[in-house]
Amino acid sequence: MIKAVIFDLDGTLIDTNDLIIDTFYHVINELLGRSPTIEELNHVYGRTLDEQMRFFSEERSQELVDAYKSYYRAHMDKRTHLFEGVKDLLVKLTEMGIKIATVTNKGSRGVRHAFDKFDIGDYFDATISADDVSNGKPDPEGIFAVLDKLGIEAYEALFVGDSLNDIAAAKKAGVLSVLVGWTLFHEEHYSEFGADFIIDKPMDLIKLLKKQ
């Protein structure tokens, strides 16, 4: 029986997709004088910001990180929102007595902002951000930390995410993995992820849980 659902945040619960891509294009163009390719964006998507920017330039990575944060924070209030159905899903999971957690490569400041903006913080029993671990996803460290906090075993948890790194972290941690069908990645890439399940909309997760 599943006792806990662990979510990624950006691209899974919160629609940050357009802003993230726009921020990458803005920063890489401004500082490196070129546009990132689709292949490069697919490669870094879902990793920590430090890792993403080191990929584009080891020498200027900190400058890229600072520019990314500045641009993103200037636009996040107007250009981010919860995906339709997410609030209903969190309410239903709470009513079912299922614990809710997040493991995100987002920093703690960003997590607090999202929780406050969308008024969802009270639904979460455990939160692990990039600042709480030595290794972000696809390393399973964050998932293991959540399992420990909640006092449950891997077979009692399910991880929901939108990137290859989310699914890889779930598999390494030994928890069931769910890929969201509203991911930035095209459907032709789904088989590469190797997720245990795919859902088309948030409330489909409830149907899935009832079958477990």
PDB file of C-alpha atoms in Angstrom:
ATOM      1  CA  MET A   1       0.000   0.000   0.000  1.00  0.00           C
ATOM      2  CA  ILE A   2       1.260   3.463  -0.915  1.00  0.00           C
ATOM      3  CA  LYS A   3       1.569   5.667   2.168  1.00  0.00           C
ATOM      4  CA  ALA A   4       3.328   8.675   0.640  1.00  0.00           C
ATOM      5  CA  VAL A   5       3.545  10.547  -2.635  1.00  0.00           C
ATOM      6  CA  ILE A   6       6.726  12.522  -3.309  1.00  0.00           C
ATOM      7  CA  PHE A   7       6.537  15.255  -5.918  1.00  0.00           C
ATOM      8  CA  ASP A   8       8.996  17.252  -7.917  1.00  0.00           C
ATOM      9  CA  LEU A   9       7.914  20.927  -8.026  1.00  0.00           C
ATOM     10  CA  ASP A  10       8.842  22.813 -11.209  1.00  0.00           C
ATOM     11  CA  GLY A  11       7.184  21.328 -14.261  1.00  0.00           C
ATOM     12  CA  THR A  12       5.270  18.837 -12.131  1.00  0.00           C
ATOM     13  CA  LEU A  13       3.077  20.805  -9.736  1.00  0.00           C
ATOM     14  CA  ILE A  14       4.034  24.328 -10.794  1.00  0.00           C
ATOM     15  CA  ASP A  15       3.996  25.450 -14.416  1.00  0.00           C
ATOM     16  CA  THR A  16       7.356  27.155 -14.727  1.00  0.00           C
ATOM     17  CA  ASN A  17       8.128  25.616 -18.111  1.00  0.00           C
ATOM     18  CA  ASP A  18       7.898  28.682 -20.351  1.00  0.00           C
ATOM     19  CA  LEU A  19       9.750  30.908 -17.902  1.00  0.00           C
ATOM     20  CA  ILE A  20      12.559  28.384 -17.407  1.00  0.00           C
ATOM     21  CA  ILE A  21      13.137  28.039 -21.153  1.00  0.00           C
ATOM     22  CA  ASP A  22      12.915  31.799 -21.668  1.00  0.00           C
ATOM     23  CA  THR A  23      15.417  32.366 -18.845  1.00  0.00           C
ATOM     24  CA  PHE A  24      17.888  29.923 -20.376  1.00  0.00           C
ATOM     25  CA  TYR A  25      17.677  31.656 -23.746  1.00  0.00           C
ATOM     26  CA  HIS A  26      18.027  35.104 -22.206  1.00  0.00           C
ATOM     27  CA  VAL A  27      21.018  34.279 -20.013  1.00  0.00           C
ATOM     28  CA  ILE A  28      22.971  32.159 -22.506  1.00  0.00           C
ATOM     29  CA  ASN A  29      22.438  34.770 -25.215  1.00  0.00           C
ATOM     30  CA  GLU A  30      23.366  37.665 -22.967  1.00  0.00           C
ATOM     31  CA  LEU A  31      26.521  36.167 -21.450  1.00  0.00           C
ATOM     32  CA  LEU A  32      27.739  33.612 -23.994  1.00  0.00           C
ATOM     33  CA  GLY A  33      26.492  35.238 -27.184  1.00  0.00           C
ATOM     34  CA  ARG A  34      24.572  32.267 -28.514  1.00  0.00           C
ATOM     35  CA  SER A  35      21.332  30.385 -28.088  1.00  0.00           C
ATOM     36  CA  PRO A  36      21.174  27.018 -26.306  1.00  0.00           C
ATOM     37  CA  THR A  37      20.122  24.108 -28.496  1.00  0.00           C
ATOM     38  CA  ILE A  38      17.103  21.916 -27.794  1.00  0.00           C
ATOM     39  CA  GLU A  39      19.497  19.020 -27.171  1.00  0.00           C
ATOM     40  CA  GLU A  40      21.401  21.043 -24.583  1.00  0.00           C
ATOM     41  CA  LEU A  41      18.209  22.093 -22.804  1.00  0.00           C
ATOM     42  CA  ASN A  42      16.984  18.492 -22.734  1.00  0.00           C
ATOM     43  CA  HIS A  43      20.323  17.434 -21.283  1.00  0.00           C
ATOM     44  CA  VAL A  44      20.325  19.903 -18.383  1.00  0.00           C
ATOM     45  CA  TYR A  45      16.601  20.042 -17.643  1.00  0.00           C
ATOM     46  CA  GLY A  46      15.826  18.822 -14.132  1.00  0.00           C
ATOM     47  CA  ARG A  47      19.370  19.195 -12.793  1.00  0.00           C
ATOM     48  CA  THR A  48      20.469  21.680 -10.149  1.00  0.00           C
ATOM     49  CA  LEU A  49      21.084  25.218 -11.374  1.00  0.00           C
ATOM     50  CA  ASP A  50      24.805  24.989 -10.575  1.00  0.00           C
ATOM     51  CA  GLU A  51      25.130  21.830 -12.661  1.00  0.00           C
ATOM     52  CA  GLN A  52      23.158  23.354 -15.507  1.00  0.00           C
ATOM     53  CA  MET A  53      25.344  26.418 -15.736  1.00  0.00           C
ATOM     54  CA  ARG A  54      28.620  24.497 -15.392  1.00  0.00           C
ATOM     55  CA  PHE A  55      27.488  22.524 -18.435  1.00  0.00           C
ATOM     56  CA  PHE A  56      27.256  25.715 -20.476  1.00  0.00           C
ATOM     57  CA  SER A  57      30.475  27.267 -19.126  1.00  0.00           C
ATOM     58  CA  GLU A  58      32.760  26.070 -16.341  1.00  0.00           C
ATOM     59  CA  GLU A  59      34.582  29.402 -16.326  1.00  0.00           C
ATOM     60  CA  ARG A  60      31.492  31.619 -16.122  1.00  0.00           C
ATOM     61  CA  SER A  61      29.132  29.295 -14.274  1.00  0.00           C
ATOM     62  CA  GLN A  62      28.659  31.512 -11.209  1.00  0.00           C
ATOM     63  CA  GLU A  63      28.000  34.537 -13.400  1.00  0.00           C
ATOM     64  CA  LEU A  64      25.421  32.507 -15.309  1.00  0.00           C
ATOM     65  CA  VAL A  65      23.792  31.314 -12.080  1.00  0.00           C
ATOM     66  CA  ASP A  66      23.500  34.869 -10.760  1.00  0.00           C
ATOM     67  CA  ALA A  67      22.052  36.145 -14.045  1.00  0.00           C
ATOM     68  CA  TYR A  68      19.586  33.250 -14.191  1.00  0.00           C
ATOM     69  CA  LYS A  69      18.325  33.892 -10.658  1.00  0.00           C
ATOM     70  CA  SER A  70      17.989  37.615 -11.309  1.00  0.00           C
ATOM     71  CA  TYR A  71      15.953  37.194 -14.503  1.00  0.00           C
ATOM     72  CA  TYR A  72      13.814  34.353 -13.167  1.00  0.00           C
ATOM     73  CA  ARG A  73      12.936  36.139  -9.911  1.00  0.00           C
ATOM     74  CA  ALA A  74      12.011  39.302 -11.794  1.00  0.00           C
ATOM     75  CA  HIS A  75       9.370  37.422 -13.777  1.00  0.00           C
ATOM     76  CA  MET A  76       8.240  34.490 -11.612  1.00  0.00           C
ATOM     77  CA  ASP A  77       5.254  36.171  -9.963  1.00  0.00           C
ATOM     78  CA  LYS A  78       3.547  36.925 -13.258  1.00  0.00           C
ATOM     79  CA  ARG A  79       4.633  33.889 -15.248  1.00  0.00           C
ATOM     80  CA  THR A  80       4.245  30.885 -12.959  1.00  0.00           C
ATOM     81  CA  HIS A  81       1.095  29.116 -11.774  1.00  0.00           C
ATOM     82  CA  LEU A  82      -0.138  25.765 -10.542  1.00  0.00           C
ATOM     83  CA  PHE A  83      -1.064  23.274 -13.218  1.00  0.00           C
ATOM     84  CA  GLU A  84      -4.825  22.814 -13.449  1.00  0.00           C
ATOM     85  CA  GLY A  85      -5.991  20.128 -11.028  1.00  0.00           C
ATOM     86  CA  VAL A  86      -2.955  20.237  -8.725  1.00  0.00           C
ATOM     87  CA  LYS A  87      -4.734  21.877  -5.779  1.00  0.00           C
ATOM     88  CA  ASP A  88      -7.591  19.356  -6.035  1.00  0.00           C
ATOM     89  CA  LEU A  89      -5.034  16.538  -6.071  1.00  0.00           C
ATOM     90  CA  LEU A  90      -3.297  17.773  -2.924  1.00  0.00           C
ATOM     91  CA  VAL A  91      -6.652  18.121  -1.154  1.00  0.00           C
ATOM     92  CA  LYS A  92      -7.711  14.606  -2.152  1.00  0.00           C
ATOM     93  CA  LEU A  93      -4.417  13.020  -1.089  1.00  0.00           C
ATOM     94  CA  THR A  94      -4.754  14.702   2.294  1.00  0.00           C
ATOM     95  CA  GLU A  95      -8.306  13.415   2.664  1.00  0.00           C
ATOM     96  CA  MET A  96      -7.067   9.901   1.853  1.00  0.00           C
ATOM     97  CA  GLY A  97      -4.489  10.115   4.636  1.00  0.00           C
ATOM     98  CA  ILE A  98      -1.556   9.869   2.238  1.00  0.00           C
ATOM     99  CA  LYS A  99       1.556  11.802   3.230  1.00  0.00           C
ATOM    100  CA  ILE A 100       2.787  14.392   0.751  1.00  0.00           C
ATOM    101  CA  ALA A 101       6.399  15.437   0.220  1.00  0.00           C
ATOM    102  CA  THR A 102       8.580  17.174  -2.325  1.00  0.00           C
ATOM    103  CA  VAL A 103      12.140  16.568  -3.449  1.00  0.00           C
ATOM    104  CA  THR A 104      13.226  19.370  -5.738  1.00  0.00           C
ATOM    105  CA  ASN A 105      16.426  20.693  -7.232  1.00  0.00           C
ATOM    106  CA  LYS A 106      15.001  24.148  -6.540  1.00  0.00           C
ATOM    107  CA  GLY A 107      16.631  26.119  -3.705  1.00  0.00           C
ATOM    108  CA  SER A 108      14.892  26.580  -0.361  1.00  0.00           C
ATOM    109  CA  ARG A 109      14.121  30.240  -1.115  1.00  0.00           C
ATOM    110  CA  GLY A 110      12.292  29.249  -4.283  1.00  0.00           C
ATOM    111  CA  VAL A 111      10.373  26.526  -2.460  1.00  0.00           C
ATOM    112  CA  ARG A 112       9.212  28.937   0.241  1.00  0.00           C
ATOM    113  CA  HIS A 113       8.126  31.453  -2.385  1.00  0.00           C
ATOM    114  CA  ALA A 114       6.136  28.818  -4.284  1.00  0.00           C
ATOM    115  CA  PHE A 115       4.472  27.487  -1.137  1.00  0.00           C
ATOM    116  CA  ASP A 116       3.477  31.010  -0.064  1.00  0.00           C
ATOM    117  CA  LYS A 117       2.370  32.201  -3.499  1.00  0.00           C
ATOM    118  CA  PHE A 118       0.175  29.191  -4.211  1.00  0.00           C
ATOM    119  CA  ASP A 119      -0.842  28.542  -0.596  1.00  0.00           C
ATOM    120  CA  ILE A 120       0.137  24.866  -0.695  1.00  0.00           C
ATOM    121  CA  GLY A 121       2.799  24.582   2.009  1.00  0.00           C
ATOM    122  CA  ASP A 122       0.427  23.170   4.623  1.00  0.00           C
ATOM    123  CA  TYR A 123      -0.211  20.095   2.477  1.00  0.00           C
ATOM    124  CA  PHE A 124       3.407  18.945   2.667  1.00  0.00           C
ATOM    125  CA  ASP A 125       4.687  16.674   5.424  1.00  0.00           C
ATOM    126  CA  ALA A 126       8.317  16.844   4.256  1.00  0.00           C
ATOM    127  CA  THR A 127      10.328  19.081   1.955  1.00  0.00           C
ATOM    128  CA  ILE A 128      13.822  18.541   0.584  1.00  0.00           C
ATOM    129  CA  SER A 129      15.344  21.297  -1.551  1.00  0.00           C
ATOM    130  CA  ALA A 130      18.698  21.587  -3.303  1.00  0.00           C
ATOM    131  CA  ASP A 131      20.027  23.281  -0.163  1.00  0.00           C
ATOM    132  CA  ASP A 132      19.258  20.235   1.996  1.00  0.00           C
ATOM    133  CA  VAL A 133      21.384  17.685   0.136  1.00  0.00           C
ATOM    134  CA  SER A 134      24.913  17.271  -1.119  1.00  0.00           C
ATOM    135  CA  ASN A 135      23.722  15.739  -4.374  1.00  0.00           C
ATOM    136  CA  GLY A 136      20.617  16.736  -6.292  1.00  0.00           C
ATOM    137  CA  LYS A 137      18.550  14.499  -8.536  1.00  0.00           C
ATOM    138  CA  PRO A 138      19.246  12.163 -10.312  1.00  0.00           C
ATOM    139  CA  ASP A 139      21.018  11.164  -7.102  1.00  0.00           C
ATOM    140  CA  PRO A 140      18.463   9.532  -4.755  1.00  0.00           C
ATOM    141  CA  GLU A 141      19.794  11.307  -1.645  1.00  0.00           C
ATOM    142  CA  GLY A 142      16.778  13.604  -1.377  1.00  0.00           C
ATOM    143  CA  ILE A 143      14.280  10.766  -1.722  1.00  0.00           C
ATOM    144  CA  PHE A 144      16.076   8.746   0.943  1.00  0.00           C
ATOM    145  CA  ALA A 145      15.934  11.793   3.227  1.00  0.00           C
ATOM    146  CA  VAL A 146      12.171  12.079   2.750  1.00  0.00           C
ATOM    147  CA  LEU A 147      11.619   8.383   3.408  1.00  0.00           C
ATOM    148  CA  ASP A 148      13.587   8.758   6.625  1.00  0.00           C
ATOM    149  CA  LYS A 149      11.642  11.865   7.675  1.00  0.00           C
ATOM    150  CA  LEU A 150       8.311  10.175   7.038  1.00  0.00           C
ATOM    151  CA  GLY A 151       9.356   6.870   8.576  1.00  0.00           C
ATOM    152  CA  ILE A 152       8.330   4.757   5.608  1.00  0.00           C
ATOM    153  CA  GLU A 153       9.965   2.199   3.337  1.00  0.00           C
ATOM    154  CA  ALA A 154      10.694   2.680  -0.354  1.00  0.00           C
ATOM    155  CA  TYR A 155       7.970   0.240  -1.403  1.00  0.00           C
ATOM    156  CA  GLU A 156       5.424   2.416   0.409  1.00  0.00           C
ATOM    157  CA  ALA A 157       6.205   5.530  -1.645  1.00  0.00           C
ATOM    158  CA  LEU A 158       5.673   6.809  -5.144  1.00  0.00           C
ATOM    159  CA  PHE A 159       7.576   9.631  -6.876  1.00  0.00           C
ATOM    160  CA  VAL A 160       5.955  11.949  -9.426  1.00  0.00           C
ATOM    161  CA  GLY A 161       8.102  14.031 -11.763  1.00  0.00           C
ATOM    162  CA  ASP A 162       8.511  15.512 -15.216  1.00  0.00           C
ATOM    163  CA  SER A 163      12.155  14.879 -16.108  1.00  0.00           C
ATOM    164  CA  LEU A 164      14.539  12.030 -16.779  1.00  0.00           C
ATOM    165  CA  ASN A 165      16.423  12.995 -13.607  1.00  0.00           C
ATOM    166  CA  ASP A 166      13.241  12.622 -11.541  1.00  0.00           C
ATOM    167  CA  ILE A 167      12.569   9.135 -12.848  1.00  0.00           C
ATOM    168  CA  ALA A 168      16.228   8.119 -12.516  1.00  0.00           C
ATOM    169  CA  ALA A 169      16.293   9.274  -8.870  1.00  0.00           C
ATOM    170  CA  ALA A 170      13.099   7.346  -8.123  1.00  0.00           C
ATOM    171  CA  LYS A 171      14.486   4.168  -9.642  1.00  0.00           C
ATOM    172  CA  LYS A 172      17.766   4.460  -7.723  1.00  0.00           C
ATOM    173  CA  ALA A 173      15.778   4.945  -4.501  1.00  0.00           C
ATOM    174  CA  GLY A 174      13.594   1.919  -5.205  1.00  0.00           C
ATOM    175  CA  VAL A 175      10.286   3.808  -5.234  1.00  0.00           C
ATOM    176  CA  LEU A 176       7.615   3.617  -7.923  1.00  0.00           C
ATOM    177  CA  SER A 177       7.972   6.341 -10.550  1.00  0.00           C
ATOM    178  CA  VAL A 178       5.287   8.356 -12.305  1.00  0.00           C
ATOM    179  CA  LEU A 179       5.950  10.620 -15.284  1.00  0.00           C
ATOM    180  CA  VAL A 180       3.526  13.489 -15.846  1.00  0.00           C
ATOM    181  CA  GLY A 181       2.117  13.808 -19.355  1.00  0.00           C
ATOM    182  CA  TRP A 182       2.455  17.597 -19.229  1.00  0.00           C
ATOM    183  CA  THR A 183       6.250  17.393 -19.202  1.00  0.00           C
ATOM    184  CA  LEU A 184       8.248  19.610 -21.574  1.00  0.00           C
ATOM    185  CA  PHE A 185       9.539  16.490 -23.269  1.00  0.00           C
ATOM    186  CA  HIS A 186       7.758  15.180 -26.350  1.00  0.00           C
ATOM    187  CA  GLU A 187       5.891  11.898 -26.117  1.00  0.00           C
ATOM    188  CA  GLU A 188       8.443  10.194 -28.356  1.00  0.00           C
ATOM    189  CA  HIS A 189      10.947  10.465 -25.491  1.00  0.00           C
ATOM    190  CA  TYR A 190       8.733   8.816 -22.860  1.00  0.00           C
ATOM    191  CA  SER A 191      10.131   5.334 -23.451  1.00  0.00           C
ATOM    192  CA  GLU A 192      13.639   6.623 -22.682  1.00  0.00           C
ATOM    193  CA  PHE A 193      12.497   7.645 -19.203  1.00  0.00           C
ATOM    194  CA  GLY A 194      11.440   4.150 -18.183  1.00  0.00           C
ATOM    195  CA  ALA A 195       8.804   5.371 -15.723  1.00  0.00           C
ATOM    196  CA  ASP A 196       6.568   2.783 -14.093  1.00  0.00           C
ATOM    197  CA  PHE A 197       3.476   4.845 -14.899  1.00  0.00           C
ATOM    198  CA  ILE A 198       2.449   7.889 -16.953  1.00  0.00           C
ATOM    199  CA  ILE A 199      -0.496  10.133 -16.055  1.00  0.00           C
ATOM    200  CA  ASP A 200      -2.203  12.607 -18.355  1.00  0.00           C
ATOM    201  CA  LYS A 201      -3.645  14.905 -15.697  1.00  0.00           C
ATOM    202  CA  PRO A 202      -3.113  15.372 -11.932  1.00  0.00           C
ATOM    203  CA  MET A 203      -6.252  13.605 -10.695  1.00  0.00           C
ATOM    204  CA  ASP A 204      -5.271  10.486 -12.661  1.00  0.00           C
ATOM    205  CA  LEU A 205      -2.864   9.858  -9.802  1.00  0.00           C
ATOM    206  CA  ILE A 206      -5.812   9.114  -7.501  1.00  0.00           C
ATOM    207  CA  LYS A 207      -7.030   6.395  -9.863  1.00  0.00           C
ATOM    208  CA  LEU A 208      -3.539   4.957  -9.943  1.00  0.00           C
ATOM    209  CA  LEU A 209      -3.223   4.917  -6.165  1.00  0.00           C
ATOM    210  CA  LYS A 210      -6.510   3.104  -5.767  1.00  0.00           C
ATOM    211  CA  LYS A 211      -5.146   0.276  -7.911  1.00  0.00           C
ATOM    212  CA  GLN A 212      -2.006  -0.173  -5.836  1.00  0.00           C
TER     213      GLN A 212
END
